[in-house]
CSV table of C-alpha atoms and ligand atoms in Angstrom, one decimal:
chain,number,residue,atom,x,y,z
J,1,MET,CA,6.3,24.2,-1.6
J,2,LEU,CA,8.0,20.5,-1.0
J,3,LYS,CA,10.9,19.3,-2.5
J,4,ILE,CA,12.8,16.3,-0.7
J,5,LYS,CA,16.2,15.3,-2.4
J,6,ASN,CA,18.1,12.1,-2.2
J,7,LEU,CA,16.3,11.1,1.2
J,8,THR,CA,17.0,8.0,2.8
J,9,LYS,CA,16.4,7.0,6.5
J,10,ARG,CA,17.5,3.6,8.2
J,11,TYR,CA,16.5,1.5,11.1
J,12,GLY,CA,19.4,-0.1,12.1
J,13,GLU,CA,20.3,-2.3,9.1
J,14,LYS,CA,16.5,-1.5,7.5
J,15,ILE,CA,16.3,0.8,4.8
J,16,ALA,CA,13.0,2.1,5.1
J,17,VAL,CA,13.3,5.1,2.5
J,18,ASN,CA,16.0,4.5,0.1
J,19,ASN,CA,17.0,7.4,-2.0
J,20,ILE,CA,13.8,9.2,-2.6
J,21,SER,CA,13.3,13.3,-4.6
J,22,LEU,CA,10.7,14.5,-5.2
J,23,GLU,CA,8.4,18.0,-5.3
J,24,VAL,CA,5.0,18.9,-4.4
J,25,GLU,CA,3.5,22.2,-5.5
J,26,SER,CA,1.4,25.3,-4.3
J,27,GLY,CA,-1.6,24.2,-5.6
J,28,GLN,CA,-1.0,20.7,-6.3
J,29,ILE,CA,-3.1,17.3,-4.2
J,30,THR,CA,0.0,14.5,-4.2
J,31,ALA,CA,-1.6,11.0,-3.3
J,32,PHE,CA,1.5,8.8,-2.0
J,33,ILE,CA,0.9,5.2,-2.4
J,34,GLY,CA,2.5,2.4,-1.8
J,35,HIS,CA,2.1,-1.3,-0.1
J,36,ASN,CA,2.3,-1.9,4.1
J,37,GLY,CA,5.4,-1.3,4.9
J,38,ALA,CA,6.3,0.8,1.6
J,39,GLY,CA,7.6,4.0,3.7
J,40,LYS,CA,5.1,6.1,3.8
J,41,THR,CA,4.7,6.9,7.3
J,42,THR,CA,8.3,7.4,7.5
J,43,THR,CA,8.4,9.9,4.7
J,44,LEU,CA,6.1,11.9,5.9
J,45,LYS,CA,7.7,11.8,9.5
J,46,ALA,CA,10.9,13.0,8.6
J,47,ILE,CA,9.1,16.1,6.1
J,48,ALA,CA,7.2,17.2,9.3
J,49,GLY,CA,10.3,17.2,11.3
J,50,ILE,CA,9.9,15.0,13.6
J,51,LEU,CA,11.8,11.9,12.7
J,52,ASP,CA,15.6,12.2,12.0
J,53,PHE,CA,16.8,11.1,8.7
J,54,ASP,CA,20.1,9.4,7.7
J,55,GLU,CA,20.9,11.3,4.1
J,56,GLY,CA,18.9,13.8,1.7
J,57,GLU,CA,17.6,17.6,2.3
J,58,ILE,CA,14.1,18.2,2.7
J,59,PHE,CA,12.5,21.9,1.8
J,60,VAL,CA,9.2,22.9,2.6
J,61,ASP,CA,8.3,26.4,1.0
J,62,GLY,CA,12.4,27.1,0.5
J,63,LYS,CA,12.6,26.3,4.4
J,64,ASN,CA,15.1,23.4,5.0
J,65,VAL,CA,13.4,21.2,7.6
J,66,LYS,CA,17.0,20.2,9.6
J,67,THR,CA,18.5,23.6,10.0
J,68,GLN,CA,15.6,25.7,10.0
J,69,PRO,CA,13.1,23.7,12.1
J,70,LEU,CA,10.7,26.2,13.5
J,71,GLU,CA,10.5,28.3,10.2
J,72,ALA,CA,9.5,24.6,8.3
J,73,LYS,CA,7.3,23.9,11.2
J,74,ASN,CA,5.3,27.1,10.9
J,75,VAL,CA,4.3,26.6,7.2
J,76,ILE,CA,3.2,22.7,7.8
J,77,GLY,CA,-0.1,20.9,9.0
J,78,TYR,CA,0.9,17.2,9.2
J,79,LEU,CA,-2.0,14.5,10.4
J,80,PRO,CA,-0.5,11.3,11.6
J,81,ASP,CA,-2.2,8.4,10.8
J,82,ASN,CA,-3.6,8.0,14.5
J,83,PRO,CA,-4.3,11.3,15.9
J,84,ASP,CA,-3.1,11.4,19.8
J,85,LEU,CA,-4.5,14.2,21.5
J,86,TYR,CA,-4.7,15.4,24.9
J,87,ASP,CA,-7.2,13.2,26.4
J,88,ASN,CA,-7.6,15.7,29.4
J,89,LEU,CA,-8.2,19.0,27.5
J,90,LYS,CA,-12.0,19.9,25.9
J,91,ALA,CA,-11.6,19.6,22.6
J,92,ILE,CA,-11.9,23.9,22.2
J,93,ASP,CA,-9.0,24.3,24.7
J,94,TYR,CA,-6.9,22.3,22.6
J,95,LEU,CA,-7.7,24.2,19.2
J,96,ASN,CA,-7.2,27.5,21.0
J,97,PHE,CA,-3.9,26.3,22.4
J,98,ILE,CA,-3.3,24.9,18.4
J,99,ALA,CA,-4.0,28.9,17.7
J,100,ASP,CA,-2.2,30.7,20.0
J,101,VAL,CA,1.3,28.2,18.9
J,102,PHE,CA,0.6,29.4,15.7
J,103,LYS,CA,-0.4,32.7,16.6
J,104,VAL,CA,-3.7,33.1,15.0
J,105,ASP,CA,-5.4,36.2,16.3
J,106,LYS,CA,-8.8,36.0,18.2
J,107,SER,CA,-11.4,36.8,15.4
J,108,THR,CA,-9.3,34.8,12.8
J,109,ARG,CA,-9.5,31.5,15.1
J,110,GLU,CA,-12.8,32.2,16.1
J,111,GLU,CA,-14.6,32.6,12.6
J,112,ARG,CA,-12.3,29.5,11.5
J,113,ILE,CA,-13.0,27.2,14.2
J,114,LYS,CA,-17.1,27.8,14.0
J,115,THR,CA,-16.7,27.0,9.5
J,116,TYR,CA,-14.9,24.5,9.9
J,117,GLY,CA,-16.1,22.9,13.0
J,118,GLU,CA,-19.6,23.0,11.8
J,119,ARG,CA,-18.5,21.6,8.0
J,120,LEU,CA,-17.0,19.0,10.0
J,121,LYS,CA,-20.2,18.1,11.9
J,122,ILE,CA,-17.9,18.9,15.3
J,123,TYR,CA,-18.7,22.1,16.7
J,124,GLY,CA,-21.5,20.9,18.8
J,125,ASP,CA,-19.0,18.8,20.7
J,126,LEU,CA,-16.2,20.9,21.2
J,127,GLY,CA,-17.0,21.5,25.2
J,128,ALA,CA,-16.5,18.2,25.5
J,129,PRO,CA,-13.3,16.7,26.8
J,130,ILE,CA,-11.2,14.6,24.3
J,131,GLY,CA,-11.0,11.5,25.9
J,132,THR,CA,-14.8,11.5,25.5
J,133,TYR,CA,-14.3,11.8,21.2
J,134,SER,CA,-14.8,8.7,18.9
J,135,HIS,CA,-11.7,7.8,16.6
J,136,GLY,CA,-13.6,9.5,14.1
J,137,MET,CA,-14.3,12.5,16.6
J,138,LYS,CA,-10.5,12.4,17.0
J,139,GLN,CA,-9.6,12.8,13.5
J,140,LYS,CA,-12.0,15.7,13.2
J,141,LEU,CA,-10.8,17.5,15.6
J,142,ALA,CA,-6.8,16.8,14.4
J,143,ILE,CA,-8.1,18.3,11.0
J,144,LEU,CA,-10.0,20.9,12.5
J,145,GLY,CA,-6.9,21.8,14.4
J,146,LEU,CA,-4.8,22.3,11.3
J,147,LEU,CA,-7.6,24.3,9.9
J,148,VAL,CA,-7.4,26.9,12.6
J,149,HIS,CA,-3.4,28.0,11.7
J,150,LYS,CA,-4.1,27.3,7.3
J,151,PRO,CA,-0.7,25.8,6.7
J,152,LYS,CA,0.9,25.8,3.4
J,153,LEU,CA,1.8,22.3,3.3
J,154,TYR,CA,-0.7,19.7,4.5
J,155,LEU,CA,1.1,16.5,4.9
J,156,PHE,CA,-2.2,13.7,5.8
J,157,ASP,CA,-1.5,10.4,6.7
J,158,GLU,CA,-4.3,8.6,5.4
J,159,PRO,CA,-6.9,11.1,6.3
J,160,PHE,CA,-10.0,9.6,5.3
J,161,VAL,CA,-10.1,6.5,7.6
J,162,GLY,CA,-12.4,6.5,9.9
J,163,LEU,CA,-14.5,9.5,8.2
J,164,ASP,CA,-18.0,8.6,7.6
J,165,PRO,CA,-19.3,9.5,3.9
J,166,LEU,CA,-20.9,12.8,4.7
J,167,THR,CA,-17.3,14.1,6.5
J,168,SER,CA,-14.9,13.0,3.5
J,169,HIS,CA,-16.8,14.7,1.1
J,170,GLU,CA,-16.8,17.9,2.9
J,171,LEU,CA,-13.0,17.3,3.4
J,172,LYS,CA,-12.2,16.8,-0.1
J,173,LEU,CA,-14.2,19.8,-0.8
J,174,ILE,CA,-12.0,21.9,1.8
J,175,MET,CA,-8.7,20.3,0.3
J,176,GLN,CA,-9.9,21.6,-3.3
J,177,GLU,CA,-10.5,25.0,-1.7
J,178,GLU,CA,-7.2,25.1,0.8
J,179,CYS,CA,-5.0,24.5,-3.0
J,180,LYS,CA,-6.7,26.7,-4.7
J,181,ASN,CA,-5.8,29.5,-1.9
J,182,GLY,CA,-2.5,28.4,-3.0
J,183,SER,CA,-1.7,25.5,-0.2
J,184,ALA,CA,-0.7,22.0,-1.6
J,185,PHE,CA,-1.7,18.8,-0.3
J,186,PHE,CA,1.1,15.4,0.3
J,187,TYR,CA,-0.5,12.5,1.9
J,188,SER,CA,-1.0,8.4,2.1
J,189,THR,CA,-3.5,6.6,1.3
J,190,HIS,CA,-4.6,3.0,0.0
J,191,VAL,CA,-7.9,4.2,-1.4
J,192,LEU,CA,-6.9,4.7,-5.0
J,193,GLU,CA,-9.8,4.9,-6.5
J,194,VAL,CA,-10.5,8.6,-4.5
J,195,ALA,CA,-7.1,9.3,-5.2
J,196,GLU,CA,-7.3,9.1,-9.2
J,197,LYS,CA,-10.5,11.7,-8.8
J,198,LEU,CA,-9.0,14.2,-5.9
J,199,CYS,CA,-5.3,14.2,-7.2
J,200,THR,CA,-3.6,16.1,-9.6
J,201,ASN,CA,-0.4,14.4,-9.0
J,202,VAL,CA,0.6,10.7,-7.5
J,203,VAL,CA,4.5,9.4,-5.9
J,204,ILE,CA,4.3,5.3,-5.8
J,205,ILE,CA,6.6,3.6,-3.2
J,206,LYS,CA,7.9,0.7,-3.2
J,207,ASP,CA,10.5,-1.3,-0.5
J,208,GLY,CA,11.4,2.6,0.0
J,209,LYS,CA,12.5,3.2,-3.8
J,210,ILE,CA,9.9,5.7,-6.1
J,211,VAL,CA,8.6,3.6,-9.0
J,212,GLY,CA,6.1,6.1,-10.3
J,213,GLN,CA,5.4,9.7,-10.5
J,214,GLY,CA,4.1,12.4,-12.0
J,215,GLU,CA,0.7,14.4,-12.9
J,216,MET,CA,-2.0,11.9,-11.9
J,217,GLU,CA,-3.9,12.2,-16.1
J,218,LYS,CA,0.0,11.3,-17.5
J,219,VAL,CA,0.0,8.2,-14.8
J,220,THR,CA,-2.8,6.7,-15.2
J,221,LYS,CA,-2.9,7.9,-19.2
J,222,ASP,CA,-6.3,5.2,-20.0
J,223,GLU,CA,-5.6,2.9,-17.2
J,224,SER,CA,-7.1,3.2,-13.5
J,225,LEU,CA,-4.9,4.3,-11.0
J,226,GLU,CA,-5.2,0.7,-9.1
J,227,ASN,CA,-3.8,-0.8,-12.4
J,228,VAL,CA,-0.8,0.9,-13.0
J,229,PHE,CA,-0.4,0.3,-9.2
J,230,LEU,CA,-1.1,-2.8,-9.5
J,231,GLU,CA,1.2,-3.2,-13.2
J,232,LEU,CA,4.3,-1.8,-11.0
J,233,GLU,CA,4.1,-4.3,-8.0
J,234,LYS,CA,4.3,-7.3,-11.0
J,235,THR,CA,7.1,-5.8,-13.1
J,236,ASP,CA,9.4,-5.1,-9.9
J,237,GLU,CA,8.2,-8.6,-9.2
J,238,LYS,CA,9.7,-10.2,-12.4
J,239,HIS,CA,12.6,-8.2,-11.7
J,240,ASN,CA,13.2,-9.5,-7.6
V,301,ATP,P1,2.0,1.0,6.4
V,301,ATP,O1,1.0,1.6,4.8
V,301,ATP,O2,1.3,0.0,6.8
V,301,ATP,O3,1.2,2.2,6.9
V,301,ATP,P2,3.9,2.8,5.4
V,301,ATP,O4,4.6,2.9,4.1
V,301,ATP,O5,3.9,3.8,6.2
V,301,ATP,O6,3.3,1.4,5.8
V,301,ATP,P3,6.3,2.9,7.2
V,301,ATP,O7,5.7,2.6,8.3
V,301,ATP,O8,7.2,4.3,7.1
V,301,ATP,O9,5.4,2.1,6.4
V,301,ATP,O10,7.8,1.8,7.4
V,301,ATP,C1,8.6,1.6,6.4
V,301,ATP,C2,9.5,0.3,7.2
V,301,ATP,O11,10.0,0.5,8.3
V,301,ATP,C3,8.8,-0.7,6.7
V,301,ATP,O12,9.8,-2.0,7.0
V,301,ATP,C4,8.4,-0.8,8.7
V,301,ATP,O13,8.7,-2.0,9.0
V,301,ATP,C5,9.8,-0.3,9.1
V,301,ATP,N1,9.7,0.8,10.6
V,301,ATP,C6,8.8,1.9,10.6
V,301,ATP,N2,9.2,2.0,11.8
V,301,ATP,C7,9.8,1.6,12.2
V,301,ATP,C8,10.6,1.4,13.6
V,301,ATP,N3,10.4,2.9,14.6
V,301,ATP,N4,12.0,1.0,13.2
V,301,ATP,C9,12.4,0.0,12.9
V,301,ATP,N5,11.6,-0.4,12.0
V,301,ATP,C10,10.4,0.6,11.4
């Protein structure tokens, strides 16, 4: 579903992402973990097609994000770390706008907005302007906007930040359901305990380079993900 080959992204002299390669298959939930400034958001934005990159190739569902940007974007759902939505729009108008862009028919969009709006506990607030929403409500609305068009690849940048425990729990269930239906998730997080329970796979990035990746069970073995992560950070420190 997602294939990254030798991706490099520089900001001036700074190499933010340094020759990384990885794959995420349909049905997998892959956690993308790493210290602050490791290169997670840069990678997610490059996949989503909103940040140009210097070297390498990215394919989403077989579409090259550089040479087939519309085809790739059509199957991607990107949740940024701080969703910047249209404050003057009513939430329901925003959702209908998204549904129009992705050509979701009337009955399908209504059914999805009701089902997921209720599950995410935001259905009753959809008539209000987005500018009146709290941070968590905006986060829920952005997620609902993705579920309206049901992408094949969900790219989430720290999706659980700002969500209340009930909604976080519901989102985890929805992620698992979506995977059973053939979608895939690639999401950045600092909450390793959740990642360890929820994810089938993990990719660990440090200073722009991948220092560990694979099936969660194989990467963690008898250790916690937190211990694996801390050990990798220490190992690298020894090398520096
Ligand atoms: P965090 O966990 O704090 O969100 P991250 O892993 O998402 O971090 P990135 O935001 O991808 O990290 O940043 C990777 C590196 O690129 C950092 O050193 C950061 O300072 C740098 N960087 C990011 N955006 C820019 C930019 N627009 N201009 C210059 N440098 C940038």
